[in-house]
Each structure stands twice: as C-alpha cells, then as structure tokens.
Short mmCIF file of C-alpha atoms and ligand atoms in Angstrom, two decimals:
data_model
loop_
_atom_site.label_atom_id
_atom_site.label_comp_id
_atom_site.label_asym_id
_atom_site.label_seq_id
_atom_site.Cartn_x
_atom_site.Cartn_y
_atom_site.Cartn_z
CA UNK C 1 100.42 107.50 171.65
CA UNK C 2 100.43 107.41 167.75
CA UNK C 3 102.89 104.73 166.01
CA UNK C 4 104.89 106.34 163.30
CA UNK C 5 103.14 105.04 159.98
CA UNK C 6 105.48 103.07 157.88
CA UNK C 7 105.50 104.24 154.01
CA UNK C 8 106.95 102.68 151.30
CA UNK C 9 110.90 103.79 150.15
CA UNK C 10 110.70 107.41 147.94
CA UNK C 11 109.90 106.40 144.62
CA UNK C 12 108.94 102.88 144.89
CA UNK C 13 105.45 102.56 144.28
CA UNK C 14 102.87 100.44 145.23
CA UNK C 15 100.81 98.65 142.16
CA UNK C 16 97.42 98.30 143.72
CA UNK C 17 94.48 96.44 142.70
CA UNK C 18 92.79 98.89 140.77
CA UNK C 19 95.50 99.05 138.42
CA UNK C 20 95.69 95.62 138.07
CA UNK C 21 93.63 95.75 134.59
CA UNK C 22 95.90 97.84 133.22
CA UNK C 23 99.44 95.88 133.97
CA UNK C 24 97.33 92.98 133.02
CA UNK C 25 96.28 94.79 129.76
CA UNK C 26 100.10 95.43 128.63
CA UNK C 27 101.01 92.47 130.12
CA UNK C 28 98.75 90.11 127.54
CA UNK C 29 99.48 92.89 124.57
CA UNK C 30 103.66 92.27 124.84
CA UNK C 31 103.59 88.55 125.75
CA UNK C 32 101.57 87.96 122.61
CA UNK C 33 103.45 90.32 120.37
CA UNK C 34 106.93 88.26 121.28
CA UNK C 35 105.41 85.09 120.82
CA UNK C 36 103.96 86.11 117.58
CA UNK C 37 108.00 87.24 116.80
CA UNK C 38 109.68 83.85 118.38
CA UNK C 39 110.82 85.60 120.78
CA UNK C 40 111.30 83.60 124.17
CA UNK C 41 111.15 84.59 127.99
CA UNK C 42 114.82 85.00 130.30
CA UNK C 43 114.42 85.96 133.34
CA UNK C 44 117.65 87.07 135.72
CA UNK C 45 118.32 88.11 139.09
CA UNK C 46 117.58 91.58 140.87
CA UNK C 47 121.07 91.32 141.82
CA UNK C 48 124.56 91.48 139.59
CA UNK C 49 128.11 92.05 140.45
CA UNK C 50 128.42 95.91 140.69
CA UNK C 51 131.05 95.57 137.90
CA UNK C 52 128.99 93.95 135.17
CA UNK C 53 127.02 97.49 135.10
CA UNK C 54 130.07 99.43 135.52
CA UNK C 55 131.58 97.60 131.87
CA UNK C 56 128.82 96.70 129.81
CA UNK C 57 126.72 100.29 130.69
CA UNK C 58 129.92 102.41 130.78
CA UNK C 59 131.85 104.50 133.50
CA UNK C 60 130.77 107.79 132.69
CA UNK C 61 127.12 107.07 131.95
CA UNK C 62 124.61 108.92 133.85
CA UNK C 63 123.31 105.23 135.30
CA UNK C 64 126.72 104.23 136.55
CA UNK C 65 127.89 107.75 137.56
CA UNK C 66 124.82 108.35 139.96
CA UNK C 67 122.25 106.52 139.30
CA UNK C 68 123.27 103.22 140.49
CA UNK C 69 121.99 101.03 144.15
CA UNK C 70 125.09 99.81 144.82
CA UNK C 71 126.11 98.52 148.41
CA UNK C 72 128.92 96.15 150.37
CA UNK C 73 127.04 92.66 150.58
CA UNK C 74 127.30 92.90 154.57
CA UNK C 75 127.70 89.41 155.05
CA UNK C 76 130.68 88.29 152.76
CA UNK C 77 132.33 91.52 151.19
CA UNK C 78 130.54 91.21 147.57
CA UNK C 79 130.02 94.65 145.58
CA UNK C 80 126.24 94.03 144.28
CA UNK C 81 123.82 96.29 141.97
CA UNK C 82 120.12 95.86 141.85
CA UNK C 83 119.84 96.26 138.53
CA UNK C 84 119.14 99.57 136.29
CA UNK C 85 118.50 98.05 132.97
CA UNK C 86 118.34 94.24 131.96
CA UNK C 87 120.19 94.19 128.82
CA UNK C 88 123.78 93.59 130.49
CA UNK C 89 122.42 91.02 132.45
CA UNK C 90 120.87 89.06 129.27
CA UNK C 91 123.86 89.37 127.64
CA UNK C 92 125.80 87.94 130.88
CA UNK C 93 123.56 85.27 131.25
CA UNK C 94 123.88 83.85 127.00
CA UNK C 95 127.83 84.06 128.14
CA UNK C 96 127.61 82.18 130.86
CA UNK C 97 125.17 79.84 129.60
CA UNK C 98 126.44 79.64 126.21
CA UNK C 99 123.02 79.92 124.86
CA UNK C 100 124.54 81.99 121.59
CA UNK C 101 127.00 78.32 120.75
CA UNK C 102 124.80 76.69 117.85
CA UNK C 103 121.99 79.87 116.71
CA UNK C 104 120.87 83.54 117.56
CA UNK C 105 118.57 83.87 119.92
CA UNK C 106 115.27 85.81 120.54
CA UNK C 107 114.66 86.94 123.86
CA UNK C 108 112.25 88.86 125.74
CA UNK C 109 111.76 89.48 129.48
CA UNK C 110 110.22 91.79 132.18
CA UNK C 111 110.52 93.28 135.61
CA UNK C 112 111.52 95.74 137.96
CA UNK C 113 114.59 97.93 137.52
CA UNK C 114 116.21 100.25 139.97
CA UNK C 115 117.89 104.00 139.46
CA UNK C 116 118.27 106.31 142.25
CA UNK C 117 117.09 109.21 140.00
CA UNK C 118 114.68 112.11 141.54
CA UNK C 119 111.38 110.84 142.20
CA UNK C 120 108.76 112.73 139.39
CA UNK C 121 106.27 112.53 137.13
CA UNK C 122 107.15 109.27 135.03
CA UNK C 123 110.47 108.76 137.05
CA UNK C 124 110.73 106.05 139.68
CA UNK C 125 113.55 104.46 141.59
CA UNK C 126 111.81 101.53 140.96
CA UNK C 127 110.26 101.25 137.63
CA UNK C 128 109.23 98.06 135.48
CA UNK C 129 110.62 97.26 131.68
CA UNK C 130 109.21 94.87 128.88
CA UNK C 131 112.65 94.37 126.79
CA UNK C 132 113.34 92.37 123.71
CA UNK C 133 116.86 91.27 123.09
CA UNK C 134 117.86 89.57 119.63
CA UNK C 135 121.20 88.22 119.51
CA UNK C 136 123.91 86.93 116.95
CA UNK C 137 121.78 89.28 114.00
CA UNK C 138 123.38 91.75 111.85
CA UNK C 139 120.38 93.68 110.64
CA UNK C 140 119.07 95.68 109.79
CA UNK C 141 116.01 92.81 108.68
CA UNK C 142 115.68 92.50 112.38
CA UNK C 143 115.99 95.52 113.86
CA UNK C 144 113.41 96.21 111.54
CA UNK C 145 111.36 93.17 112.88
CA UNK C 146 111.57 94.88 116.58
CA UNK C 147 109.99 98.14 115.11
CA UNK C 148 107.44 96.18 113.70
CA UNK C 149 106.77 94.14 117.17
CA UNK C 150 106.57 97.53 118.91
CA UNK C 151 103.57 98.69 116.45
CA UNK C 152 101.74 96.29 116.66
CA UNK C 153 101.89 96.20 120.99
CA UNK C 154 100.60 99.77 119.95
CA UNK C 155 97.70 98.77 117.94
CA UNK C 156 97.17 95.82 120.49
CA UNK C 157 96.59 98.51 123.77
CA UNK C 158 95.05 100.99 121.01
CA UNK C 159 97.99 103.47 122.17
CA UNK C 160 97.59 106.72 119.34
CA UNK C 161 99.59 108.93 120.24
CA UNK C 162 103.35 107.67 119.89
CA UNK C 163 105.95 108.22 117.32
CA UNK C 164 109.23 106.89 116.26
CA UNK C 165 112.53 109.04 116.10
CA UNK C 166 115.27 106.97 114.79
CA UNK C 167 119.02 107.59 114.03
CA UNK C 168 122.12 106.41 113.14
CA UNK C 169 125.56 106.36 115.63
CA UNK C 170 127.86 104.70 113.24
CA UNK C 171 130.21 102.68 114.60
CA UNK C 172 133.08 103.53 117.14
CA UNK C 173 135.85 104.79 114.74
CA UNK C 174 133.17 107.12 113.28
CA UNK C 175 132.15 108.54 116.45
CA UNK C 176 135.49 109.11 117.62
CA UNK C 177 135.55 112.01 114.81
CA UNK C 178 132.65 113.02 115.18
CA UNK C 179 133.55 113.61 119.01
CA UNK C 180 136.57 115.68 118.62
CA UNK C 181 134.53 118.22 116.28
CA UNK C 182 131.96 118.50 119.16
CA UNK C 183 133.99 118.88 121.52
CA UNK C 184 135.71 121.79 119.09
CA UNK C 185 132.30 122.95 118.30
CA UNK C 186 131.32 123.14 122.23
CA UNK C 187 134.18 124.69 123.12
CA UNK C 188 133.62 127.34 121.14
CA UNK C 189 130.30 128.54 123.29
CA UNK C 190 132.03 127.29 126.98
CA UNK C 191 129.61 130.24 127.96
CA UNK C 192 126.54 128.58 127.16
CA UNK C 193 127.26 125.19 128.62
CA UNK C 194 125.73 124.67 131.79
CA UNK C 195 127.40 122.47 134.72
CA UNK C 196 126.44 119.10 133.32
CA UNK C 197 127.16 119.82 129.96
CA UNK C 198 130.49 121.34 131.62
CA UNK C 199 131.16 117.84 133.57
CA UNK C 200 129.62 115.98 129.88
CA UNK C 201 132.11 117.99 127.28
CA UNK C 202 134.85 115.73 127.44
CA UNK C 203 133.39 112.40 129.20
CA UNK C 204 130.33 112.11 126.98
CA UNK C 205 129.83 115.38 124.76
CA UNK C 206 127.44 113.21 122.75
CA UNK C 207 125.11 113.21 125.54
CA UNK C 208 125.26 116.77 125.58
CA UNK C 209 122.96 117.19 122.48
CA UNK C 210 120.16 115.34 124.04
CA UNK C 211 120.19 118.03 127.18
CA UNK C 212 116.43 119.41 128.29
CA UNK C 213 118.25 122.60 129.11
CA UNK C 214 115.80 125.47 127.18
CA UNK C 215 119.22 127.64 127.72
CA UNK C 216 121.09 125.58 124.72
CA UNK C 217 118.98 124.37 122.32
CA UNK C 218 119.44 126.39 119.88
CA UNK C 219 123.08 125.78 120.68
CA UNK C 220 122.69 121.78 120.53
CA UNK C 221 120.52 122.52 117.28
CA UNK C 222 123.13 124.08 115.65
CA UNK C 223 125.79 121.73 116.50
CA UNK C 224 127.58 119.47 113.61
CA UNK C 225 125.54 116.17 112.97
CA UNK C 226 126.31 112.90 113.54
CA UNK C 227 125.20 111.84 110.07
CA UNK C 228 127.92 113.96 108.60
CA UNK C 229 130.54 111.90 109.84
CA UNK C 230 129.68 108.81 108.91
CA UNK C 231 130.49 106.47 106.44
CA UNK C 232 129.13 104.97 103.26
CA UNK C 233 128.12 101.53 105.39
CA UNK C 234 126.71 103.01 108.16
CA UNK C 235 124.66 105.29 105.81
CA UNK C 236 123.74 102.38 103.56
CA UNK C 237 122.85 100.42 106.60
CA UNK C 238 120.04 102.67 108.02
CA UNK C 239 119.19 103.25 104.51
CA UNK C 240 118.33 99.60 104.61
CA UNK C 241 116.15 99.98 107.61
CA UNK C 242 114.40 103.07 106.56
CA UNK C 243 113.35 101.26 102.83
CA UNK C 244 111.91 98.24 104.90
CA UNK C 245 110.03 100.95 107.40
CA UNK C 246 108.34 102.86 104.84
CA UNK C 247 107.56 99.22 102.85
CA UNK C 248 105.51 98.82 106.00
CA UNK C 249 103.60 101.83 106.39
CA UNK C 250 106.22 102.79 109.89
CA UNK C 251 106.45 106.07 110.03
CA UNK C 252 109.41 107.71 111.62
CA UNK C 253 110.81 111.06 111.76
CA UNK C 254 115.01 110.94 111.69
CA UNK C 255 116.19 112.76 115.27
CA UNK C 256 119.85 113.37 114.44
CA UNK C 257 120.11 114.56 118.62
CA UNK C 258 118.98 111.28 119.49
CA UNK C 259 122.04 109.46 121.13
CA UNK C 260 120.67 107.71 124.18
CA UNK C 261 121.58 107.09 127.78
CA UNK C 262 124.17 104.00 127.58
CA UNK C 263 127.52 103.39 125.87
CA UNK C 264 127.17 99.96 123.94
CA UNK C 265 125.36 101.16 121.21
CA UNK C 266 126.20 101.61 117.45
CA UNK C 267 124.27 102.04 114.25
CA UNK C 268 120.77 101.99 114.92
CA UNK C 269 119.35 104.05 118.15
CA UNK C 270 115.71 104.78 118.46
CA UNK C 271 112.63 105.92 121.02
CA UNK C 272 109.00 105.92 120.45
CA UNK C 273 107.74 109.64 122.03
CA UNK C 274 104.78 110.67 123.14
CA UNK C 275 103.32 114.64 123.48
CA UNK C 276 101.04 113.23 126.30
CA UNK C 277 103.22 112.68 129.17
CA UNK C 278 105.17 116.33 129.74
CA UNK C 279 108.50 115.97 130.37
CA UNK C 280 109.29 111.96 130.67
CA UNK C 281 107.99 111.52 127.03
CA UNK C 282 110.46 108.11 126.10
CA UNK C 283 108.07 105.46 126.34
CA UNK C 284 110.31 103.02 124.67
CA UNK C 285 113.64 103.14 123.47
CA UNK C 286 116.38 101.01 122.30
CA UNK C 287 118.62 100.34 119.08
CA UNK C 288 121.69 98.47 118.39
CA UNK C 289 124.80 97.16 120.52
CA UNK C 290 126.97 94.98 118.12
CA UNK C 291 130.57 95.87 120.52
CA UNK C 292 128.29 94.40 124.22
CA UNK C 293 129.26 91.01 123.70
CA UNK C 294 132.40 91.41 123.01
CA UNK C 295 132.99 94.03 126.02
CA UNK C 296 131.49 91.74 128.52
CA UNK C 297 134.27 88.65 127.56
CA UNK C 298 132.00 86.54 124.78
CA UNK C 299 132.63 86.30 121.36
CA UNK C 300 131.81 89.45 119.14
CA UNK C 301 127.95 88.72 118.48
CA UNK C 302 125.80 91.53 116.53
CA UNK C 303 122.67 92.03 118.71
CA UNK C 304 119.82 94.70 118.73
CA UNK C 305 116.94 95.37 121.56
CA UNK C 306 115.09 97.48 123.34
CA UNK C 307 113.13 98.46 126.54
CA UNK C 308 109.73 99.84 127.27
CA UNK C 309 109.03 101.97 130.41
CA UNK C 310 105.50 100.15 131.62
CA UNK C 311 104.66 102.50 134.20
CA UNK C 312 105.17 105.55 131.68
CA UNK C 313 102.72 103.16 129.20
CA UNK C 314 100.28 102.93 131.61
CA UNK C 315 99.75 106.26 132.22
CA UNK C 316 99.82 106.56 128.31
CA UNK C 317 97.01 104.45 128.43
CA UNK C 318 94.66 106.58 130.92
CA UNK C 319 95.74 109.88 128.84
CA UNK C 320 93.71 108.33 126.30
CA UNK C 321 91.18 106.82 127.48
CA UNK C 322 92.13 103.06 127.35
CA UNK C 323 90.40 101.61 130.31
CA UNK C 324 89.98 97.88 130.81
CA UNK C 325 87.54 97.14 133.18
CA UNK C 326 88.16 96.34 136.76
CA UNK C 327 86.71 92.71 137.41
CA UNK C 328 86.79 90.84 141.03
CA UNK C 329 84.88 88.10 139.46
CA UNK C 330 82.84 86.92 136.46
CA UNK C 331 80.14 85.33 138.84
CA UNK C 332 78.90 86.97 142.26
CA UNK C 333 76.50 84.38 144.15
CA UNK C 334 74.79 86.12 147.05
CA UNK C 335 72.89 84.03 149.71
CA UNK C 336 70.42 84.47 152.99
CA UNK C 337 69.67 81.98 155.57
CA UNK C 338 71.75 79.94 157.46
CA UNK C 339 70.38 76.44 155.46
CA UNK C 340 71.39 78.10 152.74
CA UNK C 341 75.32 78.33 153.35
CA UNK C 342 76.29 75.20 152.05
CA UNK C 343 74.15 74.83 148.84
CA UNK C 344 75.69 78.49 147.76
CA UNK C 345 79.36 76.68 148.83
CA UNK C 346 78.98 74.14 146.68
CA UNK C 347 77.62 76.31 143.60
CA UNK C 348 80.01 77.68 143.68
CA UNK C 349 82.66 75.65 143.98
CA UNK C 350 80.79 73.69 140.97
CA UNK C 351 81.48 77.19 139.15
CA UNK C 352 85.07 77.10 140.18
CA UNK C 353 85.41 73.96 138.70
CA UNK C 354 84.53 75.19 135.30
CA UNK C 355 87.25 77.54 135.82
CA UNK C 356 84.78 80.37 136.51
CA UNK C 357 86.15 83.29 138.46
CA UNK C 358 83.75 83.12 141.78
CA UNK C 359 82.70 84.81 144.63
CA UNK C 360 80.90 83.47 147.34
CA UNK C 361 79.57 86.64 149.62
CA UNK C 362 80.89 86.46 152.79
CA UNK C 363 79.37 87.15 155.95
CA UNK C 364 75.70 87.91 156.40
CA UNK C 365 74.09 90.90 154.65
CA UNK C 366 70.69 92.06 153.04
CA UNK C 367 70.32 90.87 149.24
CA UNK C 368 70.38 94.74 148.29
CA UNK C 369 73.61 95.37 149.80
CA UNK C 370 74.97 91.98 148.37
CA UNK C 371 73.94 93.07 144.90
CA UNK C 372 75.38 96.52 145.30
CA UNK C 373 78.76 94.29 146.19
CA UNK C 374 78.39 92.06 143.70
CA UNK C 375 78.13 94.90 141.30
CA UNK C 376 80.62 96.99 142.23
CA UNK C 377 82.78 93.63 141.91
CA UNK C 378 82.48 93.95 138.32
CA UNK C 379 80.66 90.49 137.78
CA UNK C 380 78.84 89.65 135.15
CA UNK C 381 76.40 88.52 136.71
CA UNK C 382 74.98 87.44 140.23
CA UNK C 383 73.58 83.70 141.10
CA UNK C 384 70.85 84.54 144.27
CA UNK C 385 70.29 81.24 146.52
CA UNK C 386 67.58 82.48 149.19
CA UNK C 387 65.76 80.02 151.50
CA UNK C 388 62.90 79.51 148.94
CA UNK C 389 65.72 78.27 146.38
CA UNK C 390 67.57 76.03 148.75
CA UNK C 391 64.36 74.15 149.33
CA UNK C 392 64.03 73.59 145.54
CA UNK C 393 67.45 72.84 145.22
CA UNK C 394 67.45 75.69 142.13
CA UNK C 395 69.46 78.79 141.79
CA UNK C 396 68.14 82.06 140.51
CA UNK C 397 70.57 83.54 137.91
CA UNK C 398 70.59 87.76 137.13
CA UNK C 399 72.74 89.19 134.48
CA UNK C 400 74.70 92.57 135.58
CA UNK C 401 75.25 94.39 132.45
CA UNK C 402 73.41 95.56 129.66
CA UNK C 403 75.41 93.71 126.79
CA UNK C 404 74.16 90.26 128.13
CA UNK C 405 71.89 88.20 126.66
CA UNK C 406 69.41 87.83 129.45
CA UNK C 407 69.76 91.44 130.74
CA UNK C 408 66.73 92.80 132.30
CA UNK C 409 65.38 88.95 133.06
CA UNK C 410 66.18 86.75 136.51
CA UNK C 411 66.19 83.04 135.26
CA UNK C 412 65.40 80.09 137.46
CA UNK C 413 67.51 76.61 137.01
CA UNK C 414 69.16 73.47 138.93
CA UNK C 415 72.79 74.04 139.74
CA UNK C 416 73.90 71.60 136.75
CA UNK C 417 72.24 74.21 134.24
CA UNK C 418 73.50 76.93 135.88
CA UNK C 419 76.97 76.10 135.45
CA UNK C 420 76.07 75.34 131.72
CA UNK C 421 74.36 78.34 131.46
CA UNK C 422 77.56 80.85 132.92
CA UNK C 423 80.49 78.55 131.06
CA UNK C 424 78.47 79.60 127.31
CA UNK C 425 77.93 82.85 128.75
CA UNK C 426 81.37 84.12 130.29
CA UNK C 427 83.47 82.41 127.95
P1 ATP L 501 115.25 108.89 130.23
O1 ATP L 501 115.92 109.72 129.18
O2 ATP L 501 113.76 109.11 130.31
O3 ATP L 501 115.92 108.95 131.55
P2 ATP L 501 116.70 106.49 129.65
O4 ATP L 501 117.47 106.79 128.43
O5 ATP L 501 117.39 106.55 130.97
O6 ATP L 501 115.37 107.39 129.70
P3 ATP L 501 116.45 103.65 129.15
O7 ATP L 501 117.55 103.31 130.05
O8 ATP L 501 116.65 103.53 127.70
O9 ATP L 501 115.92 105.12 129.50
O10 ATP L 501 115.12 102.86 129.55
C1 ATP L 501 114.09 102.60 128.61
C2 ATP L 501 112.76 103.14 129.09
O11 ATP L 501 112.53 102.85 130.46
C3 ATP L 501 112.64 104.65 129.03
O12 ATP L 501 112.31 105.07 127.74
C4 ATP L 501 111.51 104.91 130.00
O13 ATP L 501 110.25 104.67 129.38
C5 ATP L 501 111.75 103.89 131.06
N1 ATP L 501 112.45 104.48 132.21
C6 ATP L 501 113.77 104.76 132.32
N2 ATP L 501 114.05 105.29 133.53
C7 ATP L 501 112.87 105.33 134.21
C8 ATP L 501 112.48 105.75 135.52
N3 ATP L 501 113.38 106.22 136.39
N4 ATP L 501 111.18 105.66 135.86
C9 ATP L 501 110.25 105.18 134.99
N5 ATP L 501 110.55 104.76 133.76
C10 ATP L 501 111.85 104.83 133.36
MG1 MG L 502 117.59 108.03 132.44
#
C-alpha cells in the first residue's frame, strides 16, 4: 500500500540548492551595503508575546486583524506570535536591552517572517526580509542615507528595473484631519466601496486609497490628498529629503496613495516597485516611525527603517537575467583504480587545506562519466589521478571553462604544485 507523501505546510517553501546562488548573491550584496553604512547585525527570536504585535503593529492592521500565527503556548498558557515583520521586535529588544542609553544605533538583520495571507505569486506564509533599522535619528539626513543604501544593493545585484515612490504622512495630529475629510469624502460614494473598504472606512480609511480594487480607482484617485493637510514642517521636512535625493542622482516619483500596511509610521513612507513581478510589485518598503518607541514603553526615540521582500528580489533577479552560477565545487578530482584511492584522498584534502572548495568523486565510475559530473558540478576545473599517475606520484590537472588560463591544455605536476597551481588560479 502507498504511504501518504508528506509535503511541506501551504505556502512555506522549500529553498533548494539550486537557488542557493541566488540567496547567496543578495545575501553578500545587503551584508556589504550595511557594513559600508555602519550598520550592525540583531538578530531576535521567531517567537514574541502575541501582544507586542498587537501594540506596536496596530489593532486594526491587516497583519494583526488576520494575518497573524498566533496560538495558546500548550504547555504553560503563553499567547505567542511567530513573527510578521521584525521591526517591533528590534525595537523591543533596544528597550529591553537599553542599547539606545548612550547613542543611536544602526541596525540591520534578516530572516524568516510569517503571515497567514493566501498563498500566490510573490506571497508566502513564510517569506524572508533584509531590514535596516536606524534609531534615535531625526532625519531626514538619514532616511536619506537608507535610500541611498537601497541603490546601491540595486547596482550591487545589477537589479534595473525598480523605482522609488515616496510620500509624506505627517504626523498624527495632521492625519487625524486628514481622516475625517476621507471618511466625509468616502462617504459620499458608500456605493462604490467594496466590503473591505466598507470594514476599512472608519478603522483605517487611509488604507483604503492603496486598494487593488480596478472598481475604485478612479474613486481613490480622486480622493483629497494627504499633502493638503499637512503642515509647514512636515512639508519642509520631505522637502529636505527630496533636495538631498535629487543632489544624488535618486530618482523618485511622489505617490500621494502610498500609506503602507502598519500603523507606527509618520513623515516619511516609501516602496521601491517593480513592473516585472504582476501583482506583488513592493519589493521593498519602509519609511519613518518616530511614535514606535514611545508606544512600546521606551523613551520617545525618532527612528526610520525598512524591509526588503528577498523572495520577491529573487525572482526580480531571474526576470532579468541575473544568474550567478551554480558551483558544487571549485576543484573536481576524479580517480580509477583501487591504489589510487588514497593518493586522490589526500590531494585533496591538501586542496582543502588551502581552503579550496573540493570534491573527491565518490564511488567507482568511468573517467567520462566522472568528467561529465565534475562538470555539471560547476568546477573549475578537474584534477585526474589514474593508475599511471599514482605510480608517479603526479596529478594531471584540466581546466573546465573557457575563461581559464590553461583551457584547452591537461597539465602534468606533483601534488605540491598542484595546490600552488589551483590557490593562483581559483582565487
Ligand atoms: P504587500 O502590500 O505586498 O502585502 P506589505 O505592506 O504587507 O506588502 P511590509 O510589511 O512592508 O509589506 O513588508 C515589506 C516587504 O516584504 C514587502 O514589500 C514585500 O516585498 C515583502 N512581503 C510582505 N509580505 C510578503 C509575503 N506574504 N510574501 C512574500 N513577501 C512579502
Ligand atoms: Mg501585506
């Protein structure tokens, strides 16, 4: 009788090995773009009190409303969250830590994050972020400084096709009038509102204007702007941002819709888009959240961030045509004849030492069919000890690909030459 196949949960996926050059890719690209910024790695638990989502995300937020993996801790009663962004926790952990007593702080981290959305293209229940966090900074010089960290990740993965939408939310008071004429304004067309908007109009009406709906845009196009409400600061503050942008050669195109998902923010919200990935086309967004600190018990810090969707990058990346290349190994030695074994062993553990990646074929197997593995490996080259090269105690050596230096030639040396020879050439 068949046993039922076990599959992984709906929406979790697995990251397998051929992708592996690509996580790797982003991977390198972000952790050298923070350290060029100061920026320094936190890392926090999978798990948070339920509670710390529910205040520092907001009640009536899409994320705590529905999206949330919240359960009973079975064994002692806790409420617990795996957790759907990593920005509350940061900020929980500088509380608790104190790490914001003596001087801001730069942070960066990555990992998985959970939302029980619908599964789809570019939407996971468990998807991975690369977030910056900079805390106890006013701005605009640094929110600036994130924009600038995101580019250049950009031009690191050679990602094209991205642009920036920015806005301004003002701070609370300002909002809070600008709220009341939406809802007025939304009222007004009740017909054309459809059942989230409906639940949205006096929860989050704000939300409302970033709705997919075809049905009401021209509704949520038409609707009073933000920027009308606000303030001589808050205008003078984005103002301040835009001047250092276009000092930089950043373009950015002002999205006066753009309010985004989560309640802390205020003043500067923006997203990098794409055209390339249909629907899901945020491939990074983020902005500023001076009230957070405050909300979640520490002393009123100014703070900005942001989060970048890797899976959604990585897909970004194969729409264009960025492929890194898939790569077992830098050296493949392939060996026949039982004397043999333990002169290739030692090669290439001799290799290994040189902290050259190695692969010692395994098993017994023509040399055709060990150079067809060795190749499809993606090493660069192949080091071939047959019987006649044991006996001499020399290894033959065969470059794989056509941009080495010795392509086309199989050279002959002892084992101490060899491992010269590869260190120059796969350094
Ligand atoms: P969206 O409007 O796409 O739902 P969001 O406003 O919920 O995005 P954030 O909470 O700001 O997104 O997260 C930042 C980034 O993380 C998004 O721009 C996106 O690239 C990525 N992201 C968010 N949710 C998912 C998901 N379910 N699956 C994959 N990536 C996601
Ligand atoms: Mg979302």
């Amino acid at each position: 009788m068949a046993k039922d196949k076990i599959q992984a949960i709906k929406g979790m996926a697995d990251m397998l090995p051929e992708d592996t050059p690509y996580w790797d890719k982003f991977t390198q690209a972000v952790v050298e773009a923070a350290q060029e910024y100061g920026y320094m790695q936190i890392r926090t638990p999978i798990l948070e009190q339920t509670r710390l989502f529910k205040r520092g995300i907001g009640e009536v937020t899409d994320i705590v409303e529905k999206e949330m993996y919240s359960f009973v801790d079975s064994l002692n009663g806790d409420e617990l969250t795996m957790r759907p962004e990593n920005t509350a926790s940061v900020v929980r952990a500088c509380i608790e830590h104190n790490l914001l007593y003596d001087a801001p702080r730069r942070l960066w981290y990555m990992g998985p994050m959970f939302r029980h959305e619908r599964p789809q293209r570019g939407r996971l229940r468990q998807f991975h972020q690369f977030g910056l966090e900079a805390l106890g900074f006013k701005g605009p010089d640094v929110d600036a400084e994130q924009l600038l960290l995101v580019k250049r990740v950009w031009d690191k993965l050679g990602i094209k096709n991205v642009w920036l939408e920015l806005n301004c939310l003002g701070q609370f008071a300002e909002r809070q009038v600008y709220r009341e004429t939406l809802i007025k304004y939304f009222e007004a067309h009740k017909e054309i509102l459809d059942e989230e908007a409906q639940r949205r109009l006096y929860t989050n009406p704000l939300r409302i204007l970033d709705t997919k709906n075809p049905a009401m845009q021209e509704l949520v196009e038409n609707a009073p702007k933000l920027m009308d409400s606000l303030g001589e600061e808050s205008k003078a503050f984005l103002k301040r941002l835009t001047d250092i942008l276009e000092a930089e050669g950043i373009d950015y195109r002002i999205n006066p819709r753009l309010v985004r998902g989560l309640d802390y923010y205020n003043l500067t919200v923006f997203e990098w888009v794409t055209d390339k990935l249909g629907a899901q086309s945020t491939v990074c967004g983020g902005g500023r959240y001076d009230p957070l600190i405050g909300m979640l018990g520490g002393k009123e810090t100014p703070a900005c961030g942001f989060a970048m969707g890797i899976e959604r990058i990585i897909e970004l990346m194969k729409e264009e045509g960025i492929a890194p290349s898939y790569k077992e190994c830098s050296v493949y030695v392939a060996w026949s004849g039982e004397d043999s074994f333990l002169f290739a062993l030692r090669t290439a553990e001799a290799l290994r030492n040189k902290q050259i990646s190695t692969i010692l074929h395994s098993g017994s197997a023509k040399f055709a069919n060990q150079m067809k593995r060795a190749n499809a490996s993606g090493a660069d080259f192949a080091v071939i000890i047959g019987e006649s090269e044991t006996q001499e105690k020399m290894v033959s050596i065969k470059p794989l690909r056509e941009n080495l230096k010795d392509y086309g030639q199989q050279l002959k040396m002892t084992v101490e030459q060899a491992v010269e020879y590869l260190a120059e050439q796969t350094r």
